[in-house]
Short mmCIF file of C-alpha atoms in Angstrom, two decimals:
data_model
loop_
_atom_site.label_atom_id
_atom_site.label_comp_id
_atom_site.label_asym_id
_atom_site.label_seq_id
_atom_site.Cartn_x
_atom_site.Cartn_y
_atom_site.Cartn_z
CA UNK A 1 -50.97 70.83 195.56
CA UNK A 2 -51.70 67.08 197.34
CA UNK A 3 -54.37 66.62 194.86
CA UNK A 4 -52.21 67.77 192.03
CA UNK A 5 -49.15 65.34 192.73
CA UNK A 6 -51.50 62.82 193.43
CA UNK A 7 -53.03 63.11 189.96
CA UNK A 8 -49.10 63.00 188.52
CA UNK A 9 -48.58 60.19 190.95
CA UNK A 10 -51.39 58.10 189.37
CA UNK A 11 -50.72 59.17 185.75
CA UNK A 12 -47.47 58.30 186.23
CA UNK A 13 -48.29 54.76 187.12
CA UNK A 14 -50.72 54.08 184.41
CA UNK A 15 -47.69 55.08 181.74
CA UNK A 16 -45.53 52.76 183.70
CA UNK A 17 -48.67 50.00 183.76
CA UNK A 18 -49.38 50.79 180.23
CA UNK A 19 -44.85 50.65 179.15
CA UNK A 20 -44.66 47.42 181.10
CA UNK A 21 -47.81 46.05 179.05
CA UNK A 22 -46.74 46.91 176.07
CA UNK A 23 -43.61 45.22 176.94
CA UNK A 24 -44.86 42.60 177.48
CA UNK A 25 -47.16 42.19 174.12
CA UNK A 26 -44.21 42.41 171.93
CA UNK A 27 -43.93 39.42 169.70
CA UNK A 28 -40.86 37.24 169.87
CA UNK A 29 -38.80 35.54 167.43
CA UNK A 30 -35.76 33.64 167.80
CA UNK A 31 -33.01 33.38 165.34
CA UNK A 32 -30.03 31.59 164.88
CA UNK A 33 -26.72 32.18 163.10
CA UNK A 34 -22.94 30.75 163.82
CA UNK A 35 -21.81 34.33 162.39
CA UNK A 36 -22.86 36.20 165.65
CA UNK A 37 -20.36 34.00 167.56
CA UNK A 38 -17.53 34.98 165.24
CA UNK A 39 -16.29 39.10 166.24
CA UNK A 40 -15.57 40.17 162.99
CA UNK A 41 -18.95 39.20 161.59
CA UNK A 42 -21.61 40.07 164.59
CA UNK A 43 -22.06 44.04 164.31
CA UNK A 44 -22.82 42.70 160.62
CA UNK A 45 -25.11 40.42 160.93
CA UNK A 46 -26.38 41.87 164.37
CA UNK A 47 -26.86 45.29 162.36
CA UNK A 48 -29.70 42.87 160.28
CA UNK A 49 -32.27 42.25 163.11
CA UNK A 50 -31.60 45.51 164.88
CA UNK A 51 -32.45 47.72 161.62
CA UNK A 52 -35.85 44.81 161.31
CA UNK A 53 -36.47 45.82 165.23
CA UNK A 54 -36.27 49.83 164.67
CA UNK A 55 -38.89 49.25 162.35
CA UNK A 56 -41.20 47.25 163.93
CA UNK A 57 -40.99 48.00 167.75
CA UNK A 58 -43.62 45.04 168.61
CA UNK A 59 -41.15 42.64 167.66
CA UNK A 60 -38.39 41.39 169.87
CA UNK A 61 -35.57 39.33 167.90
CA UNK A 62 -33.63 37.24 170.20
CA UNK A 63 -30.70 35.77 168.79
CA UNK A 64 -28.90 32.76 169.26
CA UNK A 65 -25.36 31.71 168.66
CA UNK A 66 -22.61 28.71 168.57
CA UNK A 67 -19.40 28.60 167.09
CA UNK A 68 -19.49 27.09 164.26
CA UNK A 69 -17.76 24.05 164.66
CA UNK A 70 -20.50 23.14 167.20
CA UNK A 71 -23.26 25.09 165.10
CA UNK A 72 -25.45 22.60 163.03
CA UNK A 73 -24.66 19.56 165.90
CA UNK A 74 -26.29 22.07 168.73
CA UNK A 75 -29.06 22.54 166.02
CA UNK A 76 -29.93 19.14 165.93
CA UNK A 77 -29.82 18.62 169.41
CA UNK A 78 -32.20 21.34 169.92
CA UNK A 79 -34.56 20.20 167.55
CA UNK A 80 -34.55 16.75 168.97
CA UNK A 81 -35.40 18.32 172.33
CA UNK A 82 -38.28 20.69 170.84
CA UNK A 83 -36.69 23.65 171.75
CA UNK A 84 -35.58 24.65 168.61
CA UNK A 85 -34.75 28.54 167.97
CA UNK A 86 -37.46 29.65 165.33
CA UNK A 87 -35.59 30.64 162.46
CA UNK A 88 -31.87 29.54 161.49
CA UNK A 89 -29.41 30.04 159.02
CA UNK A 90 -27.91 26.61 157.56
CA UNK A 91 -25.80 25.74 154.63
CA UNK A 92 -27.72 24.41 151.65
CA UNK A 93 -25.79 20.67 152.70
CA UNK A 94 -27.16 20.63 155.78
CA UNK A 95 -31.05 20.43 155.08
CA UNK A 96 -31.23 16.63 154.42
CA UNK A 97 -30.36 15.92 158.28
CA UNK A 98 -33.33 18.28 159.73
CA UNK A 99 -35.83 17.07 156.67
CA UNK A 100 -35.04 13.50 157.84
CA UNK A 101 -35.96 14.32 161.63
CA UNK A 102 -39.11 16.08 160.34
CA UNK A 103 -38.62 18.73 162.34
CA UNK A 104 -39.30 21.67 159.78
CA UNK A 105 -42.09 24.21 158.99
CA UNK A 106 -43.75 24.02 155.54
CA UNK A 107 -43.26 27.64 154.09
CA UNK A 108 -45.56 27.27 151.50
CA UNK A 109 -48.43 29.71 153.47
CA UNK A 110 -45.57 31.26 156.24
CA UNK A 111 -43.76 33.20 153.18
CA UNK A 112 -45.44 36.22 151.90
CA UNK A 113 -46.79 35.93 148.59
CA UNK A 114 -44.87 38.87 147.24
CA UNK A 115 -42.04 37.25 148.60
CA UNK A 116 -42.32 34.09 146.46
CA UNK A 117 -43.51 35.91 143.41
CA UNK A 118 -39.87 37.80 144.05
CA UNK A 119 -37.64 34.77 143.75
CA UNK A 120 -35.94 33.51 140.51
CA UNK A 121 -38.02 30.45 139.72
CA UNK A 122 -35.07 27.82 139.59
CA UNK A 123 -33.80 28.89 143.23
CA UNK A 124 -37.10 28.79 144.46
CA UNK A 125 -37.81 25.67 143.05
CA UNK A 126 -34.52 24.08 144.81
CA UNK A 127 -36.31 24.77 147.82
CA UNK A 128 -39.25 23.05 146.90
CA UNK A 129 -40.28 19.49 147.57
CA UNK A 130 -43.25 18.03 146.78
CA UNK A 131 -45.34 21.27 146.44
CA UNK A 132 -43.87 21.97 149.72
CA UNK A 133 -41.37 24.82 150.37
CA UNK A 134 -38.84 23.48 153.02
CA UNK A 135 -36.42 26.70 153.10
CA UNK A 136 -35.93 29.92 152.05
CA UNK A 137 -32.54 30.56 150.44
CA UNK A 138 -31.15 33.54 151.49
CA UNK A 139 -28.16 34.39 149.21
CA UNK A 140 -25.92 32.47 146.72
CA UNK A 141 -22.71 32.19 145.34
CA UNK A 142 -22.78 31.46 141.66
CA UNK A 143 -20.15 30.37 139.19
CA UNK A 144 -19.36 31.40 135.90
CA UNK A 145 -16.46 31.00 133.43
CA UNK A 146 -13.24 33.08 134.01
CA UNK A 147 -11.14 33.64 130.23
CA UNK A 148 -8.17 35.31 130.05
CA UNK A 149 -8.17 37.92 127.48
CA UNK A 150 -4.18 38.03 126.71
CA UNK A 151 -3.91 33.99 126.40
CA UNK A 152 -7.06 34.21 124.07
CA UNK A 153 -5.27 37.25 121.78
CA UNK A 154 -2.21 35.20 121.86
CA UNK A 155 -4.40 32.45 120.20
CA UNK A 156 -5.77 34.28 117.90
CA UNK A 157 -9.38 33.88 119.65
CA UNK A 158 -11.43 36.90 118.69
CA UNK A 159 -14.57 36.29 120.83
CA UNK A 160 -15.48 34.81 124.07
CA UNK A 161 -17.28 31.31 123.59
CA UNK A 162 -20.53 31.40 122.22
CA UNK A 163 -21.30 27.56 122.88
CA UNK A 164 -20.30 24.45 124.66
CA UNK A 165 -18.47 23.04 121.72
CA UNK A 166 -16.64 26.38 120.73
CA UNK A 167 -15.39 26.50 124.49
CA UNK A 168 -13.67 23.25 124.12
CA UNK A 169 -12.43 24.17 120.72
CA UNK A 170 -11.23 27.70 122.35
CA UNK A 171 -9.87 25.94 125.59
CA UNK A 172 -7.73 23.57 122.53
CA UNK A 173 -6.19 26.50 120.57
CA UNK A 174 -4.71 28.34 124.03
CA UNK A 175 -3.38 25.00 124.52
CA UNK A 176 -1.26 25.00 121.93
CA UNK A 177 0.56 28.16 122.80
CA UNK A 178 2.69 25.49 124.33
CA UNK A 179 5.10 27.57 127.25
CA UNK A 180 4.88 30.71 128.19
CA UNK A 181 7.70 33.37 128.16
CA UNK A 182 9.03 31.73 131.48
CA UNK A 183 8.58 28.32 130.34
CA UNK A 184 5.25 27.53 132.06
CA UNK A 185 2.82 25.24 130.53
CA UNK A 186 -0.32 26.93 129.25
CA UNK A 187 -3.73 24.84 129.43
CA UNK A 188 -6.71 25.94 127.88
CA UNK A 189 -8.89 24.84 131.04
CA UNK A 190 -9.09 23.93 134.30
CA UNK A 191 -10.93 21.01 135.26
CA UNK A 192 -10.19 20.20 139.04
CA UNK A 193 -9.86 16.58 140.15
CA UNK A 194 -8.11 16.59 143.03
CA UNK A 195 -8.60 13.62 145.71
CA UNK A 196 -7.44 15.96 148.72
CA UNK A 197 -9.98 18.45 148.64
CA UNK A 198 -13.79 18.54 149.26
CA UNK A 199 -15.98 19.48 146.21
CA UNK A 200 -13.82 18.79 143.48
CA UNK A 201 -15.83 16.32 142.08
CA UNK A 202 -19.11 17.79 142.49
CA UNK A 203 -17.40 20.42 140.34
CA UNK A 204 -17.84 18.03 137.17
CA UNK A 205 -21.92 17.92 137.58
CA UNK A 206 -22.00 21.30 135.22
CA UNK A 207 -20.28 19.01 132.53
CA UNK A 208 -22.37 16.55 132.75
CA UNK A 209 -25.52 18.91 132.73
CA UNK A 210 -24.22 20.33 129.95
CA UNK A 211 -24.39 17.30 127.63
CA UNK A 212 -28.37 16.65 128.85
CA UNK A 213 -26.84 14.40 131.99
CA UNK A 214 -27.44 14.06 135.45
CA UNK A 215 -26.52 12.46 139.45
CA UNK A 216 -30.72 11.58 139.28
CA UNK A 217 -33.78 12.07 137.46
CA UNK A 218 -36.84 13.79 138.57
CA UNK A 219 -37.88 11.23 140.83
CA UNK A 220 -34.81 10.70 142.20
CA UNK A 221 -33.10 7.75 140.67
CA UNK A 222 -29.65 7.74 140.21
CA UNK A 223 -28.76 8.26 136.46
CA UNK A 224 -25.27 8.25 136.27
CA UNK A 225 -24.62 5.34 133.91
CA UNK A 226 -26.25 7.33 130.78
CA UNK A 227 -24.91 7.77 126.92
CA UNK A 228 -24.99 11.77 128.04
CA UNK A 229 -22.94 11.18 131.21
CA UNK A 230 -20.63 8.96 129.13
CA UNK A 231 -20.28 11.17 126.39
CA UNK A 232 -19.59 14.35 129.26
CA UNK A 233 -16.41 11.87 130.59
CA UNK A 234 -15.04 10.99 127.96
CA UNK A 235 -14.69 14.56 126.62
CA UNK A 236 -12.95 14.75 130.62
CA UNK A 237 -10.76 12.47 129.43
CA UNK A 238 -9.20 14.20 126.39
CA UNK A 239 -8.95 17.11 128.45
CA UNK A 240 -7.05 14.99 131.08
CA UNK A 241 -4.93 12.88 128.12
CA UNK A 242 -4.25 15.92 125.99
CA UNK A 243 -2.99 17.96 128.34
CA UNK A 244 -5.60 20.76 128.04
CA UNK A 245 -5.94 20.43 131.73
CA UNK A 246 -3.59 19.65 134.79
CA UNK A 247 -3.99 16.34 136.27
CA UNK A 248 -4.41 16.43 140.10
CA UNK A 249 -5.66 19.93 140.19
CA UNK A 250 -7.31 20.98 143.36
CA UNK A 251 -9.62 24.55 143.71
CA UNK A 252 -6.73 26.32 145.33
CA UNK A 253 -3.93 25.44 142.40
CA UNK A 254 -6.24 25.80 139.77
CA UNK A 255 -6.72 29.36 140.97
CA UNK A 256 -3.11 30.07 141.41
CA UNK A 257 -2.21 29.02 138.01
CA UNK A 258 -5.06 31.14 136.44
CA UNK A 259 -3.32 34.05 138.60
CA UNK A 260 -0.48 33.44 136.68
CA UNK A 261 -1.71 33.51 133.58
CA UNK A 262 -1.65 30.09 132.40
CA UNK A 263 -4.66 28.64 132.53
CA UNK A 264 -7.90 30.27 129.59
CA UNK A 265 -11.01 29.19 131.07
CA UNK A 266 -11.75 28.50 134.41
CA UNK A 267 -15.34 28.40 136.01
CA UNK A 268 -15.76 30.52 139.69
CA UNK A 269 -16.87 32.08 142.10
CA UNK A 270 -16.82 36.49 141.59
CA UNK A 271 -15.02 35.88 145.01
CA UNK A 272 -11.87 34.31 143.53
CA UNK A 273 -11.34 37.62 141.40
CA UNK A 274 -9.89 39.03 144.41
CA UNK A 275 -7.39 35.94 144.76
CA UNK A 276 -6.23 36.23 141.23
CA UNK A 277 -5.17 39.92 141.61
CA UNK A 278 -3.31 39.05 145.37
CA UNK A 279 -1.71 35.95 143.67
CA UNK A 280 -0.90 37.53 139.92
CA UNK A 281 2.74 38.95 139.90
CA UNK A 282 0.94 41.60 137.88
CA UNK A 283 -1.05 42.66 140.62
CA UNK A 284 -3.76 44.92 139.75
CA UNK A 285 -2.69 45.21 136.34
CA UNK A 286 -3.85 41.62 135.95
CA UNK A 287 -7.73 42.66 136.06
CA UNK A 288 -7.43 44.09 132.67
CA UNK A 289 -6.56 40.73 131.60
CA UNK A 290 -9.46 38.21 132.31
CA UNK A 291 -13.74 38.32 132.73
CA UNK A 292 -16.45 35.94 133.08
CA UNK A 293 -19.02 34.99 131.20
CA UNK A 294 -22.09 32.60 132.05
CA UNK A 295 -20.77 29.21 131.67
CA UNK A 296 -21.93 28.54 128.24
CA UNK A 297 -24.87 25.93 127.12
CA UNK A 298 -24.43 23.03 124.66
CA UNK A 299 -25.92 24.99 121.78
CA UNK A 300 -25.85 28.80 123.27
CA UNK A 301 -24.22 31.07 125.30
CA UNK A 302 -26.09 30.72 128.36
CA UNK A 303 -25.73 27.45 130.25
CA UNK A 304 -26.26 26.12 133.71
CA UNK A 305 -23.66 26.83 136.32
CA UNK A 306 -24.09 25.90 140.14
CA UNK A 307 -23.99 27.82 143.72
CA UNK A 308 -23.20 27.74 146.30
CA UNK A 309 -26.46 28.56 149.03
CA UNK A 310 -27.12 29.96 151.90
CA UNK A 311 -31.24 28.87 153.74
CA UNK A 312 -33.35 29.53 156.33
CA UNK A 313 -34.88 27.25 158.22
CA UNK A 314 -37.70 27.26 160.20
CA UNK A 315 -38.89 24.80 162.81
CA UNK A 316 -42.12 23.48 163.00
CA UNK A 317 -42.24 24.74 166.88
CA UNK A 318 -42.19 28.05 166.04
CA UNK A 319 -45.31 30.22 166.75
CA UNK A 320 -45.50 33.62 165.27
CA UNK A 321 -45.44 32.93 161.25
CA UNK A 322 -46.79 36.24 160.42
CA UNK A 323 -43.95 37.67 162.18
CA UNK A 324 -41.68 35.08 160.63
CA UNK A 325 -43.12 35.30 156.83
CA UNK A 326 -42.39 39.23 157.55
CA UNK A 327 -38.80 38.78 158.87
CA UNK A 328 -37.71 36.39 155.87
CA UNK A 329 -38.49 39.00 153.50
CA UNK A 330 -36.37 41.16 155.47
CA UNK A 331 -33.52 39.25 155.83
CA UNK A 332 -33.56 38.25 152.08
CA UNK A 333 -33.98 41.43 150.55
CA UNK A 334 -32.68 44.98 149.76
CA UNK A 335 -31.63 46.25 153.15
CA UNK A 336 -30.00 43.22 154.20
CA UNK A 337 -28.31 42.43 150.96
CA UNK A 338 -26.84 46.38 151.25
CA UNK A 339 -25.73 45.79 154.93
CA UNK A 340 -23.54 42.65 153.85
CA UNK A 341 -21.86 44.65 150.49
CA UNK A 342 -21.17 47.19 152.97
CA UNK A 343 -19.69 44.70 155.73
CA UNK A 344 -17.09 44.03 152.69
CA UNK A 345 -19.50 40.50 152.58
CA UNK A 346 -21.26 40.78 149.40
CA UNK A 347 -23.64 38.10 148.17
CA UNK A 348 -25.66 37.47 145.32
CA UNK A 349 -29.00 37.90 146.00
CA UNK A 350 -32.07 35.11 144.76
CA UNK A 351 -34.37 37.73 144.48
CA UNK A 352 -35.58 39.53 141.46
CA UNK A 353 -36.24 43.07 142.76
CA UNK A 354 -32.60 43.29 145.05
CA UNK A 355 -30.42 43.20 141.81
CA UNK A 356 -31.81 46.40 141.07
CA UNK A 357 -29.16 47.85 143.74
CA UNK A 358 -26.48 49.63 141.92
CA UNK A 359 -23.94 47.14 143.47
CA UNK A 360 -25.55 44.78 141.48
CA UNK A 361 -27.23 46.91 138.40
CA UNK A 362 -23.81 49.29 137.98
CA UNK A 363 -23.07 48.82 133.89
CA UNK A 364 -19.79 49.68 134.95
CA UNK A 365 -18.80 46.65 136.50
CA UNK A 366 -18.72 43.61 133.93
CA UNK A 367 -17.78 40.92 136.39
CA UNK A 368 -20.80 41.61 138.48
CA UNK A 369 -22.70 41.91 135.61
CA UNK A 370 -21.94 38.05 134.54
CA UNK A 371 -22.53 36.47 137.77
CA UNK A 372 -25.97 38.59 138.14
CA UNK A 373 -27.16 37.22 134.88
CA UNK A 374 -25.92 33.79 135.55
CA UNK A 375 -28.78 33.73 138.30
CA UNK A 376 -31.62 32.81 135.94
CA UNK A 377 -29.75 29.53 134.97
CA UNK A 378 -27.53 28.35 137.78
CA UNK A 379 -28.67 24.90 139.21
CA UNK A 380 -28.33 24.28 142.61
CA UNK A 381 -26.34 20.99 143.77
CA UNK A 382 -28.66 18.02 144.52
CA UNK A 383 -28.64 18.33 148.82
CA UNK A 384 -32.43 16.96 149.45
CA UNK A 385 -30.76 13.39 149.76
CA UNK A 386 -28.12 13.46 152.77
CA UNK A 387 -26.32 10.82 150.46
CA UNK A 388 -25.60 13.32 148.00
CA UNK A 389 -22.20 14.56 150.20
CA UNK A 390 -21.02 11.37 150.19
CA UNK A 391 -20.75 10.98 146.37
CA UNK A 392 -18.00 13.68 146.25
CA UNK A 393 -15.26 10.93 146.93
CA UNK A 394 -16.80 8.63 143.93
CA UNK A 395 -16.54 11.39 141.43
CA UNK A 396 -13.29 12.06 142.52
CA UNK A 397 -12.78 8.89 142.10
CA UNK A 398 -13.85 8.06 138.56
CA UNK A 399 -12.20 11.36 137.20
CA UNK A 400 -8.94 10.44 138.61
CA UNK A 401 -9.40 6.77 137.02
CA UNK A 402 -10.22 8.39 133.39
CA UNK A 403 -7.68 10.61 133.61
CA UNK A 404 -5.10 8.12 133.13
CA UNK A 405 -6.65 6.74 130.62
CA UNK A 406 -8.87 3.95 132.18
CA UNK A 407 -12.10 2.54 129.79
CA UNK A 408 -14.76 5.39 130.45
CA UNK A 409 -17.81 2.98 130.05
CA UNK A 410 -16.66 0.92 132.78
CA UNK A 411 -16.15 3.39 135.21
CA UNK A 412 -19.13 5.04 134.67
CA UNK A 413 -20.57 2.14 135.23
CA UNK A 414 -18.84 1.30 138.38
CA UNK A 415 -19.70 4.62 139.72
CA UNK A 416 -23.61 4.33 139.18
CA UNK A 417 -23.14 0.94 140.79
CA UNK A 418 -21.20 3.06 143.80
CA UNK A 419 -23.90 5.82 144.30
CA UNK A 420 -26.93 3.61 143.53
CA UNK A 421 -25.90 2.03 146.83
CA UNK A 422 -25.02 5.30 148.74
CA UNK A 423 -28.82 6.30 148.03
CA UNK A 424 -30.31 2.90 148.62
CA UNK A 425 -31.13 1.95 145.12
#
């Protein structure tokens, strides 16, 4: 009996011996996102690593969390001290400041192949400088072009835009509805301008694309002060002039008044579908009144919109890229992608393969539909440069001068002069 307990005794120990070294050979990863520190998000986004962890039991995901007021500073302040967490989520914005401190991983050999070969080639590319790929964007949030089916009836508008040109046309005949049955003026479109809101006048780069312009070329030189940027304004401006649009609109109006029903074309996010039916005195009743199609090219249907991104990062003091390379795929794909729907988060993936999930493949659902196929064209904004934030205010700026009915040429000029010196040129 001594000799048999001893036996269990010493078996016993080896398990423990061979638990405790096993333990202690898991690989560790460290990732950070502000949405753990808020309550309603963490079983979310904790419910992420934990389903990466069941699978692979030797990996250990630690993660780390500040509110996120304090997230991106604490960031930086880590990565100043090398002590970085490996992986962390950041808005698309913030990338400049952690590319200028040179603090970041090249991705080009950390992300799986199959992981790259997965990615729409236009969001992948937006993550790519110089051969090098500096982030991996996780999920998006794309615009396209709301239209309001009764205004376009009313209008005698039989089809949704099939161009650039026919949209303006379109956006011109619901104009002239005049008032609606409660007096309310109708505009045909909705072009915000607003100069007491962020990102109203980074919502006018999709005009400008759309007549062959751009902020800078592809080396990086500002452009502004072009015959296709001045042609894209001074359209703005008869929209402005004429009435086709409010003056002074900011994101939150311009969605109210679509709510209401004056207002024919509109560009989105699927997100703001929601506000329309909480803000429409019609209530639900008011979905069988607008869709969305991709914003529409110059000469064709299917032009270049912009999102809003999600990235991770990864910092050049992290160790375990295999690991790393493996989790990224996680974290941007099916699984994931399910667990936020399911949160009530949804997001659009960047990935090929995850819009095969029915809540992105259902033929049922139309709106979805749009926004899925507006992934293969939407540009992202231009973030690389830090300077790029700053030139929201300008663009305000010059749309607020043309809109009452200042010379176009000059203040397209003035504003290249502006942003030329925000960027150093």
């Amino acid at each position: 009996m001594k000799k048999l307990l001893a036996v269990l005794l010493a078996m016993s120990m080896i398990l423990m011996c061979l638990s405790v070294s096993f333990a202690e050979e898991k690989k560790k990863v460290t990732w950070a996102t502000w949405a753990v520190s808020e309550e309603a998000l963490k079983p979310t986004y904790m419910s992420m690593v934990e389903t990466y962890m069941a699978n692979h039991p030797d990996v250990e995901i630690e993660v780390v969390t500040w509110p996120y007021a304090q997230y991106k500073d604490q960031l930086i302040i880590a990565a100043a001290a090398g002590n970085a967490p490996d992986v962390c989520h950041v808005k698309a914005e913030w990338i400049p400041e952690f590319l200028e401190m040179g603090v970041l991983k090249d991705l080009t050999n950390v992300m799986p192949q199959s992981l790259k070969d997965d990615y729409y080639p236009n969001i992948l590319a937006s993550a790519t400088i110089d051969g090098k790929i500096i982030s991996t964007p996780w999920f998006n949030s794309p615009y396209a072009l709301f239209y309001n089916k009764t205004l376009m009836e009313k209008a005698g508008i039989t089809e949704v835009p099939q161009n650039w040109p026919q949209l303006m046309e379109y956006a011109r005949k619901i104009s002239a509805l005049g008032v609606d049955e409660n007096g309310n003026k109708i505009y045909g479109y909705a072009l915000t301008n607003s100069k007491n809101e962020a990102g109203t006048g980074h919502n006018f780069l999709p005009h400008m694309w759309v007549h062959g312009g751009d902020l800078l070329d592809e080396a990086g030189n500002v452009v502004i002060d072009s015959p296709m940027n001045v042609e894209a304004f001074k359209e703005a401006q008869g929209l402005y002039m004429d009435e086709i649009t409010p003056n002074g609109l900011n994101g939150q109006d311009a969605r109210n008044l679509f709510a209401q029903g004056v207002i024919g074309f509109y560009y989105d996010l699927e997100m703001a579908a929601n506000v329309f039916v909480n803000a429409s005195p019609k209530g639900k009743e008011f979905t069988k009144e607008f869709d969305a199609i991709v914003v529409p090219a110059m000469d064709g249907p299917n032009g270049q919109g912009y999102a809003i991104q999600h990235h991770f990062l990864v910092f050049d003091t992290a160790k375990e890229d295999a690991v790393i390379g493996d989790l990224l795929e996680h974290l941007t794909g099916k699984v994931v992608l399910q667990i936020l729907y399911d949160g009530g988060m949804g997001k659009m993936p960047n990935r090929v393969s995850v819009t095969e999930l029915g809540i992105f493949s259902n033929p049922d659902n139309e709106l979805t539909k749009t926004f899925v196929e507006s992934l293969a064209t939407i540009r992202s904004f231009p973030t690389s440069n830090g300077a790029f934030m700053l030139t929201d205010e300008k663009f305000q700026d010059a749309l607020a001068s043309i809109s009452v009915g200042m010379d176009v040429e000059a203040v397209v000029k003035s504003l290249d002069a502006e942003i030329k010196s925000l960027y150093g040129q």
